[in-house]
XYZ file of C-alpha atoms in Angstrom:
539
model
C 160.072 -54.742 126.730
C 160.043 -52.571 129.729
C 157.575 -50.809 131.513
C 158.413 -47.278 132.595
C 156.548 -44.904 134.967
C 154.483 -42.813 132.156
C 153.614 -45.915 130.538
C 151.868 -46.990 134.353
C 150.548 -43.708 134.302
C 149.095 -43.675 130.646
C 147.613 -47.254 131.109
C 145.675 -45.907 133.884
C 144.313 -42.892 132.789
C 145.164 -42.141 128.969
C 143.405 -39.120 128.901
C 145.182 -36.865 131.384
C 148.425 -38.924 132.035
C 150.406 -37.847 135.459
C 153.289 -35.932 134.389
C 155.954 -36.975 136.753
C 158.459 -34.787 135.178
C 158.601 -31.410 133.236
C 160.015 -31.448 129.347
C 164.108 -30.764 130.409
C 163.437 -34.194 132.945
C 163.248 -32.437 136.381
C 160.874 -33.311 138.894
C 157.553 -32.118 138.375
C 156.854 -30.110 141.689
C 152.732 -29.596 140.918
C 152.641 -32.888 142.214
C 154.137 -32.272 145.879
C 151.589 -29.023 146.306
C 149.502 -29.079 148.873
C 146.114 -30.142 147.811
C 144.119 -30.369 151.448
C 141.011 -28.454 151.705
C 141.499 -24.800 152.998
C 140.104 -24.831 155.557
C 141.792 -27.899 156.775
C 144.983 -25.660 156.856
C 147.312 -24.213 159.263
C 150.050 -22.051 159.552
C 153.620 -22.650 161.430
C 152.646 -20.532 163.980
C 149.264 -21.435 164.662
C 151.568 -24.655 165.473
C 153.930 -22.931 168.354
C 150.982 -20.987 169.563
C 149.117 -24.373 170.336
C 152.111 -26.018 171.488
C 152.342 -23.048 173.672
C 148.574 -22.851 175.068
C 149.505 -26.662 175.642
C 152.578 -25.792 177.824
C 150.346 -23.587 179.548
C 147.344 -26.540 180.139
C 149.980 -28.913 181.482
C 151.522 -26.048 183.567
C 147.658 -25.620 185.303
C 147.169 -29.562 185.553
C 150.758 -30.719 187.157
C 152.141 -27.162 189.265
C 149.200 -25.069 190.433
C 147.516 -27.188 193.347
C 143.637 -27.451 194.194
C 143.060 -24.192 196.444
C 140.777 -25.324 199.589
C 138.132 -23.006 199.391
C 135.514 -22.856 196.685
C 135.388 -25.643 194.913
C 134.270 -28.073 197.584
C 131.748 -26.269 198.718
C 130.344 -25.748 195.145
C 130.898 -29.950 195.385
C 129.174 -30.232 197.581
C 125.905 -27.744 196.256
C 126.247 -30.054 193.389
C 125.632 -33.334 194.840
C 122.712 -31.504 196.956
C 121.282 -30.761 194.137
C 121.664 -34.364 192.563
C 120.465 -36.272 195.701
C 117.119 -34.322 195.885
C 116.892 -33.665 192.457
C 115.626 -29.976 192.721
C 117.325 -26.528 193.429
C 117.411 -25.604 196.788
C 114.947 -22.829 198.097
C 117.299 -22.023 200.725
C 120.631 -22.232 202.321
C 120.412 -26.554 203.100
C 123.976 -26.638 204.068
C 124.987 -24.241 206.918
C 122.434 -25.055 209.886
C 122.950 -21.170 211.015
C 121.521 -20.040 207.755
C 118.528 -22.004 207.924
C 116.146 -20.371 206.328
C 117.651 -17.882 204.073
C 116.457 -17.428 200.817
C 118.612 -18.951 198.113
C 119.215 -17.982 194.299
C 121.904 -20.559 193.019
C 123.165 -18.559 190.019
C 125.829 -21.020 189.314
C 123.691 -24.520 189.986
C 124.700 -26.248 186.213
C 128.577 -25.301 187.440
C 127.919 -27.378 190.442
C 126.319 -30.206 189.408
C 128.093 -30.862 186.418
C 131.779 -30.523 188.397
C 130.027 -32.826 190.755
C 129.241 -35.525 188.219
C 132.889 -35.195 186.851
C 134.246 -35.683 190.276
C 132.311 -38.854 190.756
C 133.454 -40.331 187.462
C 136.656 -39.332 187.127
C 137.438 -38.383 190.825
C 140.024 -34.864 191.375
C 141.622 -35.384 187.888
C 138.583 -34.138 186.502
C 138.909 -31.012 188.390
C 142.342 -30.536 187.558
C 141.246 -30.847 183.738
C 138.075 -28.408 183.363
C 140.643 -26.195 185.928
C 143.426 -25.915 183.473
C 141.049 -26.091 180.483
C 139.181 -22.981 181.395
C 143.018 -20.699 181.826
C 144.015 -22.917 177.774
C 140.509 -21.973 176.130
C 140.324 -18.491 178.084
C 144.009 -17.345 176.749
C 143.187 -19.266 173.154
C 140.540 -17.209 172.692
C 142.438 -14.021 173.330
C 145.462 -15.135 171.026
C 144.139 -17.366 168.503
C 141.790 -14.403 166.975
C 145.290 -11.834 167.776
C 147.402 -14.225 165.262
C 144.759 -14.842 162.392
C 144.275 -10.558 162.760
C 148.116 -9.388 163.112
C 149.820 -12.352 161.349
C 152.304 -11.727 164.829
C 153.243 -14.764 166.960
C 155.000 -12.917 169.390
C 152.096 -10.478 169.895
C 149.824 -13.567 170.255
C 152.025 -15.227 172.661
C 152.511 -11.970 174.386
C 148.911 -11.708 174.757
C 148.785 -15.212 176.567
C 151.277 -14.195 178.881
C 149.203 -10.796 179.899
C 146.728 -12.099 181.038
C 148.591 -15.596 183.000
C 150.456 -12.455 184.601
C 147.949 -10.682 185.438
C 145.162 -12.797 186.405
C 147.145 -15.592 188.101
C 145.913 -14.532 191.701
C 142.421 -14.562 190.716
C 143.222 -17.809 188.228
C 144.127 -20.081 191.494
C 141.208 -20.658 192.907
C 138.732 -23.064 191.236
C 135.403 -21.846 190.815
C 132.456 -21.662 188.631
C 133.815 -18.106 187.583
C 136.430 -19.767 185.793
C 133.310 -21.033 183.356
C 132.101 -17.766 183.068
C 135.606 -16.356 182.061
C 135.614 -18.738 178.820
C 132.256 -17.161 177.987
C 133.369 -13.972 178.268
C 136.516 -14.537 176.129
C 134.650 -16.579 173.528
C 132.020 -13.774 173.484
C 134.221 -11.096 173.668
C 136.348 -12.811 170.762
C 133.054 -12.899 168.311
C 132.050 -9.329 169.132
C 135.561 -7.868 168.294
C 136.660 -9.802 165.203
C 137.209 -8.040 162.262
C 134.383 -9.276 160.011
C 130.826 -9.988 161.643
C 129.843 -13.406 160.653
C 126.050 -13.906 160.924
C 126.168 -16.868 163.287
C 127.440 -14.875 165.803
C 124.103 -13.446 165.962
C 122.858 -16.525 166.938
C 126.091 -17.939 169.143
C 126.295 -15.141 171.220
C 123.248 -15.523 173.079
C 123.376 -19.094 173.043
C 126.771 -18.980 174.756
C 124.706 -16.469 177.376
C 121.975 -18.715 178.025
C 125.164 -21.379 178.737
C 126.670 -18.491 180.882
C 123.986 -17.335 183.182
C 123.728 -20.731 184.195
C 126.977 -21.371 184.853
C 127.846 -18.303 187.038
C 126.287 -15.151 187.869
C 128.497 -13.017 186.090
C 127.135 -12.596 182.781
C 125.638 -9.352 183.279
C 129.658 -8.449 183.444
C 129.005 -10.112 179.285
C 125.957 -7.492 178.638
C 128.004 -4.697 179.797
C 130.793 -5.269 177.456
C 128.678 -6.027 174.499
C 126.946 -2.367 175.556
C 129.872 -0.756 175.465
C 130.938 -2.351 172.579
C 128.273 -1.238 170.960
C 127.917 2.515 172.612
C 131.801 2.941 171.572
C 131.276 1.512 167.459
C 128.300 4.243 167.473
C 130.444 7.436 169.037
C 132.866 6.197 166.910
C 130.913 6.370 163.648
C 129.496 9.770 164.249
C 132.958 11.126 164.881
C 133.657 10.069 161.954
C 130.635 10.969 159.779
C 129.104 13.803 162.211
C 125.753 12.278 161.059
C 123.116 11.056 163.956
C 121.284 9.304 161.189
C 124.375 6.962 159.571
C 124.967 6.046 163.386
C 122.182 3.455 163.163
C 122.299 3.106 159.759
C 125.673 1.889 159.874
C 125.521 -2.244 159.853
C 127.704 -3.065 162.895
C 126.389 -1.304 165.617
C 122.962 -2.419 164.644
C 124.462 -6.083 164.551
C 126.181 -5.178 168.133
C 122.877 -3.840 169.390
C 120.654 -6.255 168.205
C 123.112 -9.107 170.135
C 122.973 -7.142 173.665
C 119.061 -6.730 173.227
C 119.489 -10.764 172.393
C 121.884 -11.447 175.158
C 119.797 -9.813 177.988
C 116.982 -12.083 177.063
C 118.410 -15.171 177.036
C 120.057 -15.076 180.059
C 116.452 -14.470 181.137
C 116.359 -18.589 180.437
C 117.553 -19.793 183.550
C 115.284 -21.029 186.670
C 114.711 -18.149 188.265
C 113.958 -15.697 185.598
C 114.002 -12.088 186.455
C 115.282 -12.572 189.749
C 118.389 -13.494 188.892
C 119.438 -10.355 188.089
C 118.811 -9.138 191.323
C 120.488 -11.422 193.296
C 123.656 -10.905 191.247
C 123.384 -7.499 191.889
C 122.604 -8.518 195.685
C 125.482 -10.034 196.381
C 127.671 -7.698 194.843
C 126.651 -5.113 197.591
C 126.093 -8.062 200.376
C 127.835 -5.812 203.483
C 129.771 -9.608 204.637
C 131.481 -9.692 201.394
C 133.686 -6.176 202.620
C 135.563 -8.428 204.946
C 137.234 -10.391 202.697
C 140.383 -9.501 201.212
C 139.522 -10.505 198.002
C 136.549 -7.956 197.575
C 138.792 -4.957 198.517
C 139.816 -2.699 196.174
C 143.102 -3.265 194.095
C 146.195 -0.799 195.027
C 149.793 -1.894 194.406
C 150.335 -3.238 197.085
C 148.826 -6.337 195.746
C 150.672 -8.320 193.883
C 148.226 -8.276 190.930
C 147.674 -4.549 191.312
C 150.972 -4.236 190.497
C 150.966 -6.062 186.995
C 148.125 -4.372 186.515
C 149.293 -0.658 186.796
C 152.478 -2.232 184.558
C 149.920 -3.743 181.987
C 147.786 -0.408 181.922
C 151.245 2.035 181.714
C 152.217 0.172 179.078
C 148.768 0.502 177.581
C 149.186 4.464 177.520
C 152.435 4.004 175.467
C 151.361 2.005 173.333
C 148.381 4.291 172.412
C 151.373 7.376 171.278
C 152.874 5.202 168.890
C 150.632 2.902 167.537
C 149.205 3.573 163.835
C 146.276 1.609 164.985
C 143.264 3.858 165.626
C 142.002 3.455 169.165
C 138.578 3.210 168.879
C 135.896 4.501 171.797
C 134.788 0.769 172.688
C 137.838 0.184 173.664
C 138.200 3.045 176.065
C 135.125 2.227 177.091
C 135.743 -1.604 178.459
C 139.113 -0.608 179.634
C 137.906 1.985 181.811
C 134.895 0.471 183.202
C 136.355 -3.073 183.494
C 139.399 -1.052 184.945
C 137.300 1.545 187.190
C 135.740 -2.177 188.805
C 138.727 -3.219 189.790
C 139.348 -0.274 191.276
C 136.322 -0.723 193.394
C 136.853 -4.363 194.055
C 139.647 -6.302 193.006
C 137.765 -9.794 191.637
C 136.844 -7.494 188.431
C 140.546 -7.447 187.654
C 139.663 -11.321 186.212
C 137.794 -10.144 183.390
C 139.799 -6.775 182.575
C 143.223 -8.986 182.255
C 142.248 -10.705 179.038
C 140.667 -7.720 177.618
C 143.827 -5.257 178.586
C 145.957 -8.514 177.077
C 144.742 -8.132 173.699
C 144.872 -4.628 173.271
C 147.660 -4.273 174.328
C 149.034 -6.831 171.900
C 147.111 -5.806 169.249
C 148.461 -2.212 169.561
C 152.617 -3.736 169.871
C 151.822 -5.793 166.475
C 150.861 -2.409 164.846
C 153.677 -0.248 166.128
C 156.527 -3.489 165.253
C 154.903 -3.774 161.655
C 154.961 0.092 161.218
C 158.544 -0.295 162.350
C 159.741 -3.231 160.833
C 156.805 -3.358 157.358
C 154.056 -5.994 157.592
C 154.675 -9.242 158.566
C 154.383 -11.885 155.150
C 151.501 -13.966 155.141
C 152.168 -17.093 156.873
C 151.999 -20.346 154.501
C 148.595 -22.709 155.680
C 149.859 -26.232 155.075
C 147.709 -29.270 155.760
C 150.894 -31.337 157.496
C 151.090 -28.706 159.767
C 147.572 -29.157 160.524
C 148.494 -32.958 160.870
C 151.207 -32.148 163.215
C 149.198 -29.473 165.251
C 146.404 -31.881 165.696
C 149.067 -34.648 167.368
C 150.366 -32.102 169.334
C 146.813 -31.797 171.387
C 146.602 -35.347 171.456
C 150.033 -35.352 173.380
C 148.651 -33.131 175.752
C 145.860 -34.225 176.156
C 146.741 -37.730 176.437
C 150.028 -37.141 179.454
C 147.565 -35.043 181.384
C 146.430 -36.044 184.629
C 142.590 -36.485 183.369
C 143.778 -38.863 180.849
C 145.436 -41.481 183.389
C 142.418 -41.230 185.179
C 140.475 -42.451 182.509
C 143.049 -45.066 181.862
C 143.391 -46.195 185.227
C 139.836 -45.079 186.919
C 139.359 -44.004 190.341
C 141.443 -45.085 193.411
C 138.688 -47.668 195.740
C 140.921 -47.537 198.461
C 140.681 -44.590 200.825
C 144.427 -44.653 201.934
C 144.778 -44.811 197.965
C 142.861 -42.406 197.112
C 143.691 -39.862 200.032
C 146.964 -40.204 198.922
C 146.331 -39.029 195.708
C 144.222 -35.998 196.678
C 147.089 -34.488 199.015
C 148.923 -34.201 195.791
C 147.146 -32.258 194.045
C 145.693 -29.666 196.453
C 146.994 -27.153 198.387
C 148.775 -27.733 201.551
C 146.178 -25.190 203.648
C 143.574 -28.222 203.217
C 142.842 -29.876 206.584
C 143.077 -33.496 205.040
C 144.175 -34.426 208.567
C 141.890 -32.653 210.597
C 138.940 -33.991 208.543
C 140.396 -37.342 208.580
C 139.968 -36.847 212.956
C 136.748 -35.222 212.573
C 135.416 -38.497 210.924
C 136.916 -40.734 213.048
C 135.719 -38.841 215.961
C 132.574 -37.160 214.956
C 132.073 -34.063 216.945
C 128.931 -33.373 218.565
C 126.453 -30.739 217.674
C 127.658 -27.206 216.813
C 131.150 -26.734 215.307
C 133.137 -23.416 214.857
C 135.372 -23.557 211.789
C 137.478 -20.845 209.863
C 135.633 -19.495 206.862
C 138.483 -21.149 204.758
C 138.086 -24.455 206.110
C 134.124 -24.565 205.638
C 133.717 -25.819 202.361
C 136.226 -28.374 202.402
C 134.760 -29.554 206.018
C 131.161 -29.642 203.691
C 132.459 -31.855 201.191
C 134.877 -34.327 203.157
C 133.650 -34.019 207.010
C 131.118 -36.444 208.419
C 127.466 -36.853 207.597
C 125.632 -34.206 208.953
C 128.436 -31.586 210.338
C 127.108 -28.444 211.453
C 129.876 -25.787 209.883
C 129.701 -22.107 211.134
C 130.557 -20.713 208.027
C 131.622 -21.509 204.559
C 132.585 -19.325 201.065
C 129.041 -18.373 200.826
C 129.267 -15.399 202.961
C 126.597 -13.827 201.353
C 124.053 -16.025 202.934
C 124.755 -16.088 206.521
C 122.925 -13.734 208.580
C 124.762 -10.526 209.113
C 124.645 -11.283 212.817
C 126.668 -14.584 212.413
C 128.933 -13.379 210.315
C 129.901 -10.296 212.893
C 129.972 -12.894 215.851
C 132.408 -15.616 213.890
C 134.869 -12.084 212.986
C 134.982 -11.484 216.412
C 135.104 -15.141 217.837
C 138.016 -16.013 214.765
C 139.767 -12.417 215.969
C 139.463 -13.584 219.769
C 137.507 -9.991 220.294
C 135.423 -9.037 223.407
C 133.387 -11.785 224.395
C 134.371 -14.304 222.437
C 134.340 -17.163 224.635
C 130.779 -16.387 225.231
C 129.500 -16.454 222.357
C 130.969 -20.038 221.637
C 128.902 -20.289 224.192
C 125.766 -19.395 222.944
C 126.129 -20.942 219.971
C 126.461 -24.063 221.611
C 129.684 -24.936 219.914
C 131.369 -28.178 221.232
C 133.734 -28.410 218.484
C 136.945 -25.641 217.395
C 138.388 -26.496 213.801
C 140.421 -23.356 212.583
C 143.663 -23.493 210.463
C 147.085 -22.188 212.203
C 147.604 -18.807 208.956
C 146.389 -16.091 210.814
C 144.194 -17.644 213.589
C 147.259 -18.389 215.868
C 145.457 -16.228 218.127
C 142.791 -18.436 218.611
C 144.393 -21.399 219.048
C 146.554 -19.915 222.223
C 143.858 -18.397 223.231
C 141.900 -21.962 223.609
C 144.780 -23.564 224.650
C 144.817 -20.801 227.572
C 141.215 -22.361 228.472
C 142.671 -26.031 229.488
C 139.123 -26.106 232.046
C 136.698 -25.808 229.253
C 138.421 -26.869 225.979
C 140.849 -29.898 225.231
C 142.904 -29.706 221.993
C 142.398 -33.306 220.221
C 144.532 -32.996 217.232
C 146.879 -30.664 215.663
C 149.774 -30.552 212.766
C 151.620 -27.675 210.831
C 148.289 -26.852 209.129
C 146.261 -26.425 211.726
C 144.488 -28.016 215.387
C 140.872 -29.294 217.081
C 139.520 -28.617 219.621
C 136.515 -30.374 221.483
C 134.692 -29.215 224.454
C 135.055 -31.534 227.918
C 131.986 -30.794 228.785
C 129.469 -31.252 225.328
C 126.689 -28.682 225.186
């Protein structure tokens, strides 16, 4: 007698036998549904968007190089900080700012990329580098996808803000941690429904954030305005001062920036570290960098930005969206920043990206009808899942981990040149620690934080990327020593300098002008990036 596939079916549950086929014999399909929890479930182009965000994290890892200034001098703070086991009370690092007083508003940035360099050596900085762009962007388009059900307006969105920001996105810094915060914050406080953890997250993510980097008060504002805009835009609507705070989201929004302020209060300094944030945005040292000038077109990124906000002001005639007042509000004061100095153009990119997305999804589905719903399918989840581990796994932090940290310096110098930029005096520092200079050095303000990190034990650097803690008078003097102006010479002089390290971009000057001095000054080593230069006669 033979066995067929109900009978299996009936022996093992007689009850409710599997139907394996309908009553004309076709194939029953029920049994092929997808029966995965929902929330285990993803969409087709929650797929292409990660596999897109993953372009984008391999892209950061393998193409954009280690900048030389910033990061190794933040290094550098960070394994202060873990050989003395306390926050500094003042500037320990540049002898001629002994003395000054010292808020470090970005210490757990520091010490944790610190402890990530020594386990996992410049990989490690490569991953939280290109990590921080991914999660920044994913948190801009991820929320734009599940809102519009529009790919190409989430991709867009990604794409905005790479544009956009990618001047500001080179350098590695703890402001790239505090750019993550900000999206993820700004992400909660803008989604359509208000969940009530976010109540709770938000600040949490601020506590996280003031001790990261000093720009979370750049966080309050936008949750201010958020909320300042939702009210405007609810007595507009209802011409009723009473329904304003009676209405459940902007008591929701105000009750998280009352929150927010507090707990960034949970940090180890308190109080005062909203002063010293707002110090060293007005620091009078900071006006000589380029980077703290205002944006204009002739900047590169004041040129995608003017593009980005044109197209923002088109948008606005034909969308069917209603432009709400917070909006308005973050655009024109994250916007109006910029226009005062052109670092706040990092934080109105992402912010200008999803608008502006959000606004071309509304006009294309008033043009074209709404998008369907996109199927959630847990294979795709399956297959979106393997996708990060691909990434994740042919990344440079990965073979690291695999393969651990060079021992050998030739090995592992080798390794750093390729993945930083070629304005880092790898060369120069190699000299400097095979000849230790003497005393005083004089070093270009780019060059200082690298020379911190890699130099010898105990260099005495002029200047580094902390401007805003070298005494005014220092800081004039190394413009005018750098810029070969009046009595430069002198005041190398008086300094006691015995040492010259300066890169060859822009500082040409100096380096003839030294050369010009063959009595006094003897140039030891030089290459395409730039020379050194030691004194014949050591103060």
């Amino acid at each position: 007698m033979s066995t067929t596939i109900e009978d299996l079916a009936l022996e093992q549950n007689e009850t409710s036998p599997v139907q394996y086929q309908t009553e004309d014999g076709s194939p029953n399909v029920a049994l092929l549904q997808d029966r995965s929890p929902k929330w285990m479930r993803s969409s087709r182009a929650a797929l292409v968007l990660t596999s897109a965000l993953g372009i984008l994290f391999l892209f950061a890892s393998y193409m954009i190089p280690i900048w030389h200034t910033d990061i190794w001098g933040h290094l550098s703070y960070g394994r202060w900080i873990w050989e003395h086991g306390q926050l500094p009370d003042t500037e320990p690092l540049m002898p001629l700012s002994i003395g000054v007083s010292m808020i470090d508003t970005a210490w757990l940035s520091q010490l944790g990329s610190y402890l990530l360099y020594g386990a996992v050596g410049v990989s490690g900085i490569k991953f939280i580098f290109a990590a921080s762009i991914v999660m920044t962007a994913g948190c801009i388009s991820i929320p734009l996808l599940k809102r519009t059900n529009n790919l190409w307006a989430a991709l867009l969105s990604v794409g905005v803000f790479f544009w956009v920001d990618y001047q500001q996105l080179l350098i590695v810094r703890p402001q790239l941690a505090g750019l993550v915060c900000f999206a993820a914050i700004f992400a909660m406080a803008t989604s359509y429904r208000w969940r009530r953890a976010y109540t709770i997250l938000i600040p949490l993510l601020f506590v996280l954030w003031a001790n990261l980097h000093g720009s979370f008060v750049v966080g309050i504002a936008v949750l201010g305005a958020l909320c300042v805009g939702r009210a405007i835009d609810v007595y507009l609507k209802t011409k009723r001062l009473k329904l304003v705070f009676a209405e459940r989201r902007t008591r929701e929004l105000f009750l998280v920036t009352e929150l927010a302020a507090a707990a960034a209060l949970i940090n180890p300094y308190g109080l005062a570290i909203y002063s010293e944030v707002f110090a060293i945005s007005s620091n009078t040292n900071l006006q000589s960098l380029l980077e703290w000038d205002p944006l204009t077109l002739r900047m590169k990124q004041g040129r995608a930005a003017a593009a980005i906000a044109l197209s923002l002001v088109f948008l606005y005639r034909l969308s069917p969206r209603r432009v709400s007042f917070s909006e308005v509000l973050i655009l024109v004061g994250l916007g109006g920043g910029a226009l005062w100095t052109s670092r706040m153009i990092v934080w109105w990119a992402p912010v200008a990206a999803y608008y502006a997305s959000l606004h071309l999804a509304a006009v294309w589905a008033n043009w074209r009808g709404f998008p369907t719903v996109a199927e959630r399918k847990g294979s795709t989840t399956i297959a979106l899942l393997g996708i990060l581990w691909i990434f994740i796994a042919i990344s440079p932090m990965a073979d690291a981990v695999r393969h651990g940290v060079p021992k050998d310096h030739k090995q592992a110098l080798a390794k750093l040149r390729k993945n930083v930029s070629t304005g880092t005096p790898l060369d120069a520092v190699e000299y400097l620690k095979d000849n230790p200079p003497v005393g005083q050095i004089f070093n270009t303000y780019e060059w200082g934080d690298y020379l911190l990190w890699a130099g010898p034990k105990d260099l005495q650097v002029f200047v580094a990327s902390h401007a805003h803690l070298i005494p005014t008078e220092v800081w004039n003097d190394y413009l005018q020593i750098q810029a070969t102006a009046g009595n430069w010479s002198d005041k190398l002089d008086r300094y006691g300098v015995n040492a010259v390290v300066i890169d060859k971009q822009g500082r040409s000057n100096l380096i003839e002008a030294l050369e010009g001095l063959p009595a006094i000054w003897e140039k030891k080593f030089a290459n395409n990036t730039g020379a050194v230069f030691y004194r014949k006669k050591p103060i």
